[in-house]
Amino acid sequence: MKIIKVNNYEELSKKAAGLIVETINHKPDAVIGMATGSTAEGTYEYLVKAYQNKEVSFAQAISVNLDEYVGISPKNEQSYHAYMDQHLFDHIDMPAENHFIPNGKAEDLMGECDRYEKRIEELGGVDLQLVGLGHNGHIGFNEPGTSFESKTQIVDLAESTRKANARFFEVMEEVPDQAITMGIATILKSKRILLLVSGKGKAEILKKLLESEQTESIPATALKGHNDVTIIADADALSLYEQKKNRELKSCV
Ligand code: F6R
């Protein structure tokens, strides 16, 4: 895994957006895998700026989102559909028929998982997948213990994930307890993966990810089995990992 260290969240967002713009300019009909959550917001802000400055057009590009809550309508403002509209789609020229997000309100949720998995294949796979890192090491909503062989699936959200995401809801009871998510094997099929990690709050899990062997108890370690993963991490997120490295170096002198 290649690590790009940046000074702060602003630089992380600019760098991530720059890589997406480069991908689309090289391949206008690229399939970009999108993540939601706080970390990706700045990236979308820079993508909107790049579009407004005519540095890129999304007219032929395709987006496939990692996940959506179960039981929440796309119109609900807490849905990831609404998040994507608000942060990206409402401000760029990607046609609505090119936006793919799992439907968490589907009557047949298992059927929806199969359809989503097949849709990604029909699109020719994901060229560049954006991924955030959960405090418990999840990627997409694949919580600790998820098989690395998993495909798009319905998952129970860990209590820690519900608590972390409660900030987007009025009360804790409103936070869904299930989601539909690309599986780990689905994510690993992407040609290139970009993992974004920012802030002191992620320092502990990033250190664990970088130091650990592949283990299902830290889903993000699955990324170590992929040959084109770039981590963009800011100084705060890397602080604990580097502290330990520095201590090791000192004790060798
Ligand atoms: C969101 C997703 C999650 C988040 C992760 C980090 O689509 O799949 O894995 O990327 O929980 O979330 P933030 O960026 O809010 O810390």
mmCIF file of C-alpha atoms in Angstrom, residues 18-172:
data_model
loop_
_atom_site.group_PDB
_atom_site.id
_atom_site.type_symbol
_atom_site.label_atom_id
_atom_site.label_comp_id
_atom_site.label_asym_id
_atom_site.label_seq_id
_atom_site.Cartn_x
_atom_site.Cartn_y
_atom_site.Cartn_z
ATOM 1 C CA GLY A 18 -7.045 15.711 -8.037
ATOM 2 C CA LEU A 19 -6.618 11.939 -8.465
ATOM 3 C CA ILE A 20 -10.302 11.536 -9.362
ATOM 4 C CA VAL A 21 -10.102 14.397 -11.877
ATOM 5 C CA GLU A 22 -6.963 12.823 -13.408
ATOM 6 C CA THR A 23 -8.759 9.461 -13.705
ATOM 7 C CA ILE A 24 -11.775 10.986 -15.468
ATOM 8 C CA ASN A 25 -9.663 13.164 -17.768
ATOM 9 C CA HIS A 26 -7.735 10.060 -18.799
ATOM 10 C CA LYS A 27 -10.938 7.970 -19.163
ATOM 11 C CA PRO A 28 -14.052 10.169 -19.462
ATOM 12 C CA ASP A 29 -16.443 7.244 -18.905
ATOM 13 C CA ALA A 30 -14.598 6.005 -15.811
ATOM 14 C CA VAL A 31 -16.568 4.281 -13.068
ATOM 15 C CA ILE A 32 -15.828 6.000 -9.767
ATOM 16 C CA GLY A 33 -16.742 4.286 -6.502
ATOM 17 C CA MET A 34 -18.007 6.862 -4.022
ATOM 18 C CA ALA A 35 -17.928 6.879 -0.233
ATOM 19 C CA THR A 36 -20.038 9.012 2.081
ATOM 20 C CA GLY A 37 -19.287 10.270 5.601
ATOM 21 C CA SER A 38 -17.347 13.279 6.860
ATOM 22 C CA THR A 39 -13.966 12.425 5.368
ATOM 23 C CA ALA A 40 -15.193 12.459 1.760
ATOM 24 C CA GLU A 41 -16.997 15.811 2.033
ATOM 25 C CA GLY A 42 -13.915 17.921 1.289
ATOM 26 C CA THR A 43 -13.037 15.756 -1.721
ATOM 27 C CA TYR A 44 -16.484 16.413 -3.187
ATOM 28 C CA GLU A 45 -16.083 20.137 -2.511
ATOM 29 C CA TYR A 46 -12.869 20.138 -4.549
ATOM 30 C CA LEU A 47 -14.497 18.060 -7.312
ATOM 31 C CA VAL A 48 -17.278 20.655 -7.571
ATOM 32 C CA LYS A 49 -14.651 23.430 -7.755
ATOM 33 C CA ALA A 50 -12.756 21.531 -10.473
ATOM 34 C CA TYR A 51 -15.986 21.198 -12.468
ATOM 35 C CA GLN A 52 -16.824 24.886 -12.026
ATOM 36 C CA ASN A 53 -13.299 25.821 -13.145
ATOM 37 C CA LYS A 54 -13.810 23.627 -16.241
ATOM 38 C CA GLU A 55 -10.946 21.336 -15.266
ATOM 39 C CA VAL A 56 -13.166 18.266 -15.671
ATOM 40 C CA SER A 57 -16.530 17.131 -17.020
ATOM 41 C CA PHE A 58 -18.501 14.278 -15.481
ATOM 42 C CA ALA A 59 -20.854 14.022 -18.491
ATOM 43 C CA GLN A 60 -19.789 10.462 -19.305
ATOM 44 C CA ALA A 61 -18.543 9.384 -15.884
ATOM 45 C CA ILE A 62 -20.404 6.853 -13.768
ATOM 46 C CA SER A 63 -20.626 6.649 -10.002
ATOM 47 C CA VAL A 64 -21.377 3.654 -7.808
ATOM 48 C CA ASN A 65 -21.746 4.200 -4.081
ATOM 49 C CA LEU A 66 -20.393 1.862 -1.462
ATOM 50 C CA ASP A 67 -23.477 1.685 0.713
ATOM 51 C CA GLU A 68 -26.873 2.907 1.892
ATOM 52 C CA TYR A 69 -28.874 2.509 5.095
ATOM 53 C CA VAL A 70 -31.661 -0.068 5.102
ATOM 54 C CA GLY A 71 -35.171 1.278 5.615
ATOM 55 C CA ILE A 72 -34.392 4.871 4.720
ATOM 56 C CA SER A 73 -35.965 6.332 1.610
ATOM 57 C CA PRO A 74 -33.657 7.989 -0.953
ATOM 58 C CA LYS A 75 -35.628 11.201 -0.306
ATOM 59 C CA ASN A 76 -34.863 11.147 3.419
ATOM 60 C CA GLU A 77 -32.195 13.765 4.118
ATOM 61 C CA GLN A 78 -30.177 11.280 6.184
ATOM 62 C CA SER A 79 -29.945 8.862 3.267
ATOM 63 C CA TYR A 80 -26.711 8.510 1.354
ATOM 64 C CA HIS A 81 -28.701 9.341 -1.800
ATOM 65 C CA ALA A 82 -29.431 12.756 -0.276
ATOM 66 C CA TYR A 83 -25.819 13.126 0.890
ATOM 67 C CA MET A 84 -24.545 12.539 -2.651
ATOM 68 C CA ASP A 85 -27.037 15.016 -4.138
ATOM 69 C CA GLN A 86 -26.133 17.638 -1.567
ATOM 70 C CA HIS A 87 -22.357 17.269 -1.746
ATOM 71 C CA LEU A 88 -21.810 16.372 -5.395
ATOM 72 C CA PHE A 89 -24.533 15.447 -7.851
ATOM 73 C CA ASP A 90 -26.541 18.680 -7.590
ATOM 74 C CA HIS A 91 -23.444 20.667 -8.584
ATOM 75 C CA ILE A 92 -21.890 18.713 -11.477
ATOM 76 C CA ASP A 93 -22.909 17.509 -14.938
ATOM 77 C CA MET A 94 -23.066 13.759 -14.273
ATOM 78 C CA PRO A 95 -26.439 12.570 -15.660
ATOM 79 C CA ALA A 96 -28.759 11.125 -12.997
ATOM 80 C CA GLU A 97 -28.938 7.817 -14.887
ATOM 81 C CA ASN A 98 -25.209 7.408 -14.210
ATOM 82 C CA HIS A 99 -25.617 7.523 -10.408
ATOM 83 C CA PHE A 100 -25.835 4.103 -8.782
ATOM 84 C CA ILE A 101 -26.551 3.760 -5.068
ATOM 85 C CA PRO A 102 -28.017 0.665 -3.406
ATOM 86 C CA ASN A 103 -31.719 0.992 -2.648
ATOM 87 C CA GLY A 104 -32.137 0.510 1.093
ATOM 88 C CA LYS A 105 -35.914 0.612 0.672
ATOM 89 C CA ALA A 106 -36.079 -2.259 -1.838
ATOM 90 C CA GLU A 107 -38.818 -4.774 -1.022
ATOM 91 C CA ASP A 108 -36.508 -7.631 -1.891
ATOM 92 C CA LEU A 109 -33.265 -6.598 -0.200
ATOM 93 C CA MET A 110 -31.370 -9.778 -1.122
ATOM 94 C CA GLY A 111 -32.426 -9.310 -4.753
ATOM 95 C CA GLU A 112 -31.205 -5.706 -4.539
ATOM 96 C CA CYS A 113 -27.774 -6.946 -3.362
ATOM 97 C CA ASP A 114 -27.506 -9.330 -6.341
ATOM 98 C CA ARG A 115 -28.684 -6.654 -8.763
ATOM 99 C CA TYR A 116 -26.126 -4.174 -7.399
ATOM 100 C CA GLU A 117 -23.272 -6.666 -7.648
ATOM 101 C CA LYS A 118 -24.255 -7.535 -11.249
ATOM 102 C CA ARG A 119 -24.667 -3.881 -12.155
ATOM 103 C CA ILE A 120 -21.085 -3.147 -11.117
ATOM 104 C CA GLU A 121 -19.897 -6.051 -13.296
ATOM 105 C CA GLU A 122 -22.002 -4.854 -16.260
ATOM 106 C CA LEU A 123 -20.425 -1.417 -15.919
ATOM 107 C CA GLY A 124 -17.034 -3.076 -16.384
ATOM 108 C CA GLY A 125 -16.011 -2.783 -12.723
ATOM 109 C CA VAL A 126 -14.874 0.185 -10.705
ATOM 110 C CA ASP A 127 -11.867 2.116 -12.019
ATOM 111 C CA LEU A 128 -11.203 4.076 -8.848
ATOM 112 C CA GLN A 129 -12.880 3.332 -5.514
ATOM 113 C CA LEU A 130 -12.876 5.946 -2.761
ATOM 114 C CA VAL A 131 -12.970 4.407 0.720
ATOM 115 C CA GLY A 132 -13.123 5.872 4.223
ATOM 116 C CA LEU A 133 -11.919 4.122 7.372
ATOM 117 C CA GLY A 134 -14.284 3.373 10.258
ATOM 118 C CA HIS A 135 -13.008 3.738 13.832
ATOM 119 C CA ASN A 136 -13.341 -0.040 14.108
ATOM 120 C CA GLY A 137 -11.530 -0.636 10.816
ATOM 121 C CA HIS A 138 -14.623 -1.092 8.680
ATOM 122 C CA ILE A 139 -14.605 -0.333 4.973
ATOM 123 C CA GLY A 140 -17.951 0.295 3.370
ATOM 124 C CA PHE A 141 -20.177 -1.013 6.151
ATOM 125 C CA ASN A 142 -18.264 -4.274 6.430
ATOM 126 C CA GLU A 143 -17.844 -4.506 10.162
ATOM 127 C CA PRO A 144 -15.149 -6.523 12.004
ATOM 128 C CA GLY A 145 -15.581 -10.254 11.393
ATOM 129 C CA THR A 146 -16.857 -9.854 7.809
ATOM 130 C CA SER A 147 -15.473 -12.407 5.376
ATOM 131 C CA PHE A 148 -12.971 -11.095 2.830
ATOM 132 C CA GLU A 149 -14.981 -13.135 0.277
ATOM 133 C CA SER A 150 -18.160 -11.118 0.903
ATOM 134 C CA LYS A 151 -20.137 -9.573 -1.948
ATOM 135 C CA THR A 152 -22.812 -6.860 -1.775
ATOM 136 C CA GLN A 153 -24.824 -7.753 1.308
ATOM 137 C CA ILE A 154 -27.129 -6.664 4.102
ATOM 138 C CA VAL A 155 -25.213 -6.070 7.318
ATOM 139 C CA ASP A 156 -25.991 -5.262 10.935
ATOM 140 C CA LEU A 157 -24.228 -2.075 11.930
ATOM 141 C CA ALA A 158 -21.931 -2.303 14.942
ATOM 142 C CA GLU A 159 -23.135 -0.265 17.912
ATOM 143 C CA SER A 160 -19.937 1.825 17.650
ATOM 144 C CA THR A 161 -20.763 2.632 14.006
ATOM 145 C CA ARG A 162 -24.316 3.645 14.938
ATOM 146 C CA LYS A 163 -22.917 5.902 17.668
ATOM 147 C CA ALA A 164 -20.309 7.402 15.313
ATOM 148 C CA ASN A 165 -23.037 8.176 12.758
ATOM 149 C CA ALA A 166 -25.568 9.429 15.310
ATOM 150 C CA ARG A 167 -24.267 12.962 14.697
ATOM 151 C CA PHE A 168 -26.213 12.993 11.407
ATOM 152 C CA PHE A 169 -29.536 12.128 13.142
ATOM 153 C CA GLU A 170 -31.717 13.949 15.673
ATOM 154 C CA VAL A 171 -31.855 11.064 18.123
ATOM 155 C CA MET A 172 -29.961 7.791 18.489
#
